[in-house]
Amino acid sequence: MTNNDLIKLENLQVHYRVGGGLFSQAKHVKAVDGVSLDIKKGETLGLVGESGCGKSTLGKAILRLTEPTGGKVFYNGKDLAHLPQSEMRDQRKDLQMIFQDPYASLNPRMNVGQIIGEPIRTFGLANGRNVDQIVQELMETVGMSRRFVKRYPHEFSGGQRQRIGIARALAVDPEFIVADEPISALDVSIQAQIMNLMEKLQAEKNLTYLFISHDLRAVRHLSDRVAVMYLGKIVELAPGKDIYDSPLMPYTQALISAVPVPDPEVEAKRDRIILQGDVPSPIDPPAGCHFHTRCQYAIDECRRNVPQLVQIKPAHSAACIRISPEHPNIIANAEAGLGAVGLE
Amino acid sequence: MNNNGTILSVNDLKTYFQTEDGVVKAVDGITFTLAKGETLGIVGESGSGKSVTNLSVMRLIPEPPGKIVGGDIIFDGTDVRALSIDEVRKIRGKRIAMIFQDPMTSLNPFLKISTQLMEVTQLHLGHTKQQAYEHAIKMLETVGIPDAKSRVDGYPHEFSGGMRQRVMIAMALSCDPELLIADEPTTALDVTIQAQILELIKDLRERMGTSVILITHDLGVVAGMTDKIIVMYAGKVFEQAPTKELFERPANPYTKGLLKSVPDPAHEQGEPLYQIPGLPPDVAHLPPGCPFAERCDRAEDICRSEYPPFVEINENHHSLCHFAKEVYDGN
């Protein structure tokens, strides 16, 4: 572990039991299935994937809002996954979360001052007048007028509510923030405002973000590195530019190719990779590589071998048995008839 | 215009809602024509009036509190506003079909997919049960549902989001409509599924010659799908133009701002994104001047005091702005 890793995940697992009773065998949903990742101090790690791939569960498991069923979560070298609840509570001061739906995550009976002030009081960071002072400063930091301190969540628009959610997360002066789809519910013109606010705060407070989103354009814009998740596993990890410009995994290629570009000329010329079918159920994911059911390059070995995330190029890892550092291009490999080069 | 003929023409449509807060002019004067086989995109943020426009065309505005207070809606020569509800019902679902954002709430969870699909053709095409059942299977196959023969008797919850949207499209296209209105059809779907559904709409449009109105907030989606675009803001048409021209040379600062505020993958990470400041206005209490003036980066005094003119840039390109020509010329 290097010194600049703030968060380090080792084989993190979140498995849920579904069903099971007197006459039926319980099944398991492997929402997060052995994820190892590190997040460096001050960086934004983007996490993308389709709905149901486990990206939100992964974010929550880091903060223990969902209990991991296996593996380790190191924060500054301390394993959070095995910390007693009481110590974890204190630790949450340093690790905060911003949610997708700012309405559902704000108590409708509390006014803005109470919402932002609550974590400050809970952690005993200030008291009395000082709390009000801090709350008002935070409101200004996130671009809200101090006048609104006595207003209630329903009096605000979605974008304003998201600012309240961000102010609340910042109230305890955290080091690390999990932002789970923070812009998905917002209008286009407001999305840019919130993304700029997040970047400004990161620069001012040296924050580290895990930015979870299905919006690849937003992820590309905000993230230093991007991890692509599919059915509980990380399948590709690289700097944002490389993920976009030269994706290695067939899944990532399809994902990037599916993003509509706001330029009619580009759209007219594009040859889109259209994936067949839906994401398979995480209850009984396909054997071998989970993606083989939708992959145009799948060969027999893909149905048997579970690919490992390995480094293919500098700072660029992918989990696919049909590519290797010597043969990184799946399309060329397929044309040349190369089989499972990653297994040799 | 073009020689295919016009399927829909909407002229100065106004739909208002009475609320406790006063009159909300949800749609306040929108004019467009749609030729046969053409696709129109309507873009706007929430509350801009894009959905109300299309609910008006379908005569689906709940009355009260809403009411179409002015304008004409001419569908294939028929004045839709003058029709009785029974006559509207004969058109709705048969000649004009609609698909919505959330396919789960638009399908009845208690009825089999087959029942829901059969209802449409039994009602509109006078199919017998047997004919309707066979037609339902055929439609599911058309929209790419694998194993349609056995899936047709399933219930909505047994289908994934993308599959449900396919079912909705199958239902909408059952009677071979002349106009398909798709209101945010892919917003609730993942990108890979969105790509599938958009491809399907494109393909069906070409095969069946259907005209399409595509309502969305995503400029990327309209870029690849439409012939022309209307940009709405606060119930008003801010700009309308052929798709290519709108993206290349917008003549309205709002359109320009929207285009710039979408993250461009080619840009370097770390540069701040262009942002339109402020919030969309409260449509019940619009300021006297341009509704966008407060947020506009090139607003001048006149914008705050006088309502802007709808400037003609050329025959097909219009913009609601005091400085439309200047913006068009890049100033």
Short mmCIF file of C-alpha atoms in Angstrom, two decimals, chain B residues 138-284:
data_model
loop_
_atom_site.label_atom_id
_atom_site.label_comp_id
_atom_site.label_asym_id
_atom_site.label_seq_id
_atom_site.Cartn_x
_atom_site.Cartn_y
_atom_site.Cartn_z
CA LYS B 138 -46.52 -10.50 -34.31
CA MET B 139 -46.06 -7.06 -32.74
CA LEU B 140 -43.86 -8.43 -29.93
CA GLU B 141 -41.72 -10.08 -32.57
CA THR B 142 -41.56 -6.81 -34.50
CA VAL B 143 -40.14 -4.96 -31.49
CA GLY B 144 -37.59 -7.69 -30.86
CA ILE B 145 -38.94 -9.57 -27.86
CA PRO B 146 -37.31 -12.98 -27.94
CA ASP B 147 -39.59 -15.98 -27.64
CA ALA B 148 -42.69 -13.82 -28.16
CA LYS B 149 -45.08 -16.78 -28.32
CA SER B 150 -44.49 -17.69 -24.69
CA ARG B 151 -43.75 -14.21 -23.34
CA VAL B 152 -47.05 -12.83 -24.63
CA ASP B 153 -48.92 -14.40 -21.72
CA GLY B 154 -46.56 -12.98 -19.11
CA TYR B 155 -47.25 -10.10 -16.75
CA PRO B 156 -45.46 -6.73 -16.82
CA HIS B 157 -43.37 -7.49 -13.71
CA GLU B 158 -41.80 -10.43 -15.51
CA PHE B 159 -40.26 -8.05 -18.05
CA SER B 160 -37.20 -5.85 -17.53
CA GLY B 161 -37.39 -2.08 -18.00
CA GLY B 162 -36.11 -2.22 -21.56
CA MET B 163 -38.46 -5.08 -22.45
CA ARG B 164 -41.43 -3.21 -20.97
CA GLN B 165 -40.59 -0.23 -23.11
CA ARG B 166 -40.56 -2.58 -26.10
CA VAL B 167 -44.01 -3.82 -25.09
CA MET B 168 -45.21 -0.20 -24.91
CA ILE B 169 -43.83 0.42 -28.38
CA ALA B 170 -45.50 -2.77 -29.65
CA MET B 171 -48.79 -1.54 -28.19
CA ALA B 172 -48.34 1.94 -29.64
CA LEU B 173 -47.60 0.56 -33.10
CA SER B 174 -50.31 -2.11 -33.07
CA CYS B 175 -52.68 -0.10 -35.27
CA ASP B 176 -49.96 1.21 -37.54
CA PRO B 177 -50.32 4.85 -36.39
CA GLU B 178 -49.43 7.77 -38.59
CA LEU B 179 -47.95 9.70 -35.68
CA LEU B 180 -45.98 8.39 -32.73
CA ILE B 181 -45.37 10.68 -29.76
CA ALA B 182 -42.52 9.44 -27.57
CA ASP B 183 -42.25 11.36 -24.29
CA GLU B 184 -38.81 10.74 -22.75
CA PRO B 185 -38.96 7.11 -23.96
CA THR B 186 -35.45 6.23 -22.80
CA THR B 187 -34.91 8.42 -19.76
CA ALA B 188 -35.50 5.62 -17.26
CA LEU B 189 -33.28 3.17 -19.15
CA ASP B 190 -29.59 2.35 -19.10
CA VAL B 191 -27.47 3.64 -21.98
CA THR B 192 -27.05 0.26 -23.65
CA ILE B 193 -30.80 -0.31 -23.49
CA GLN B 194 -31.42 3.29 -24.61
CA ALA B 195 -29.32 2.58 -27.68
CA GLN B 196 -31.44 -0.51 -28.41
CA ILE B 197 -34.74 1.36 -28.06
CA LEU B 198 -33.64 4.34 -30.17
CA GLU B 199 -32.39 1.97 -32.85
CA LEU B 200 -35.77 0.22 -32.74
CA ILE B 201 -37.71 3.48 -33.14
CA LYS B 202 -35.47 4.48 -36.05
CA ASP B 203 -35.91 1.13 -37.72
CA LEU B 204 -39.70 1.08 -37.29
CA ARG B 205 -39.96 4.65 -38.49
CA GLU B 206 -38.22 3.71 -41.70
CA ARG B 207 -40.20 0.52 -42.22
CA MET B 208 -43.62 1.97 -41.43
CA GLY B 209 -43.14 5.59 -42.47
CA THR B 210 -44.45 6.84 -39.13
CA SER B 211 -43.98 10.48 -38.16
CA VAL B 212 -42.43 10.87 -34.74
CA ILE B 213 -42.40 13.56 -32.06
CA LEU B 214 -39.58 12.82 -29.65
CA ILE B 215 -39.63 14.69 -26.35
CA THR B 216 -36.45 14.64 -24.34
CA HIS B 217 -34.10 16.68 -22.19
CA ASP B 218 -31.06 14.96 -23.73
CA LEU B 219 -29.50 16.89 -26.61
CA GLY B 220 -27.52 13.81 -27.54
CA VAL B 221 -30.67 11.81 -28.18
CA VAL B 222 -32.25 14.41 -30.50
CA ALA B 223 -28.99 14.98 -32.38
CA GLY B 224 -29.05 11.52 -33.91
CA MET B 225 -32.79 11.01 -34.21
CA THR B 226 -34.53 14.12 -35.51
CA ASP B 227 -34.98 16.27 -38.61
CA LYS B 228 -35.87 19.40 -36.71
CA ILE B 229 -35.96 20.61 -33.14
CA ILE B 230 -38.00 22.89 -30.93
CA VAL B 231 -36.32 24.20 -27.77
CA MET B 232 -38.80 25.16 -25.06
CA TYR B 233 -38.29 27.25 -21.94
CA ALA B 234 -40.93 28.42 -19.47
CA GLY B 235 -43.78 27.44 -21.77
CA LYS B 236 -42.40 29.34 -24.75
CA VAL B 237 -40.70 28.22 -27.92
CA PHE B 238 -37.24 29.70 -27.58
CA GLU B 239 -35.86 28.36 -30.80
CA GLN B 240 -36.86 26.11 -33.64
CA ALA B 241 -34.64 25.02 -36.48
CA PRO B 242 -33.54 22.06 -38.57
CA THR B 243 -31.44 19.78 -36.36
CA LYS B 244 -28.13 20.32 -38.11
CA GLU B 245 -28.49 24.09 -38.12
CA LEU B 246 -29.59 24.25 -34.49
CA PHE B 247 -26.45 22.46 -33.34
CA GLU B 248 -24.13 24.31 -35.70
CA ARG B 249 -25.53 27.81 -35.42
CA PRO B 250 -27.91 28.29 -32.52
CA ALA B 251 -29.59 31.70 -32.53
CA ASN B 252 -30.65 31.73 -28.90
CA PRO B 253 -28.43 32.14 -25.83
CA TYR B 254 -30.42 29.48 -23.97
CA THR B 255 -29.84 26.86 -26.68
CA LYS B 256 -26.22 27.89 -26.82
CA GLY B 257 -25.89 27.53 -23.04
CA LEU B 258 -27.53 24.11 -23.07
CA LEU B 259 -25.19 22.88 -25.78
CA LYS B 260 -22.14 24.17 -23.94
CA SER B 261 -23.14 22.75 -20.56
CA VAL B 262 -23.07 19.13 -21.76
CA PRO B 263 -19.70 17.60 -20.84
CA ASP B 264 -17.73 16.90 -23.98
CA PRO B 265 -15.57 13.77 -23.72
CA ALA B 266 -12.93 15.39 -25.88
CA HIS B 267 -12.31 18.17 -23.38
CA GLU B 268 -9.61 17.83 -20.79
CA GLN B 269 -10.73 16.85 -17.34
CA GLY B 270 -10.39 19.61 -14.79
CA GLU B 271 -11.65 22.48 -16.90
CA PRO B 272 -14.80 23.90 -15.41
CA LEU B 273 -17.93 23.22 -17.37
CA TYR B 274 -19.95 26.09 -18.82
CA GLN B 275 -22.93 26.59 -16.55
CA ILE B 276 -26.18 28.46 -16.97
CA PRO B 277 -26.52 30.28 -13.65
CA GLY B 278 -29.67 30.40 -11.55
CA LEU B 279 -32.84 28.36 -11.72
CA PRO B 280 -35.69 27.94 -14.22
CA PRO B 281 -38.34 30.56 -13.45
CA ASP B 282 -41.66 30.05 -11.74
CA VAL B 283 -44.03 29.88 -14.71
CA ALA B 284 -46.88 31.34 -12.62
#
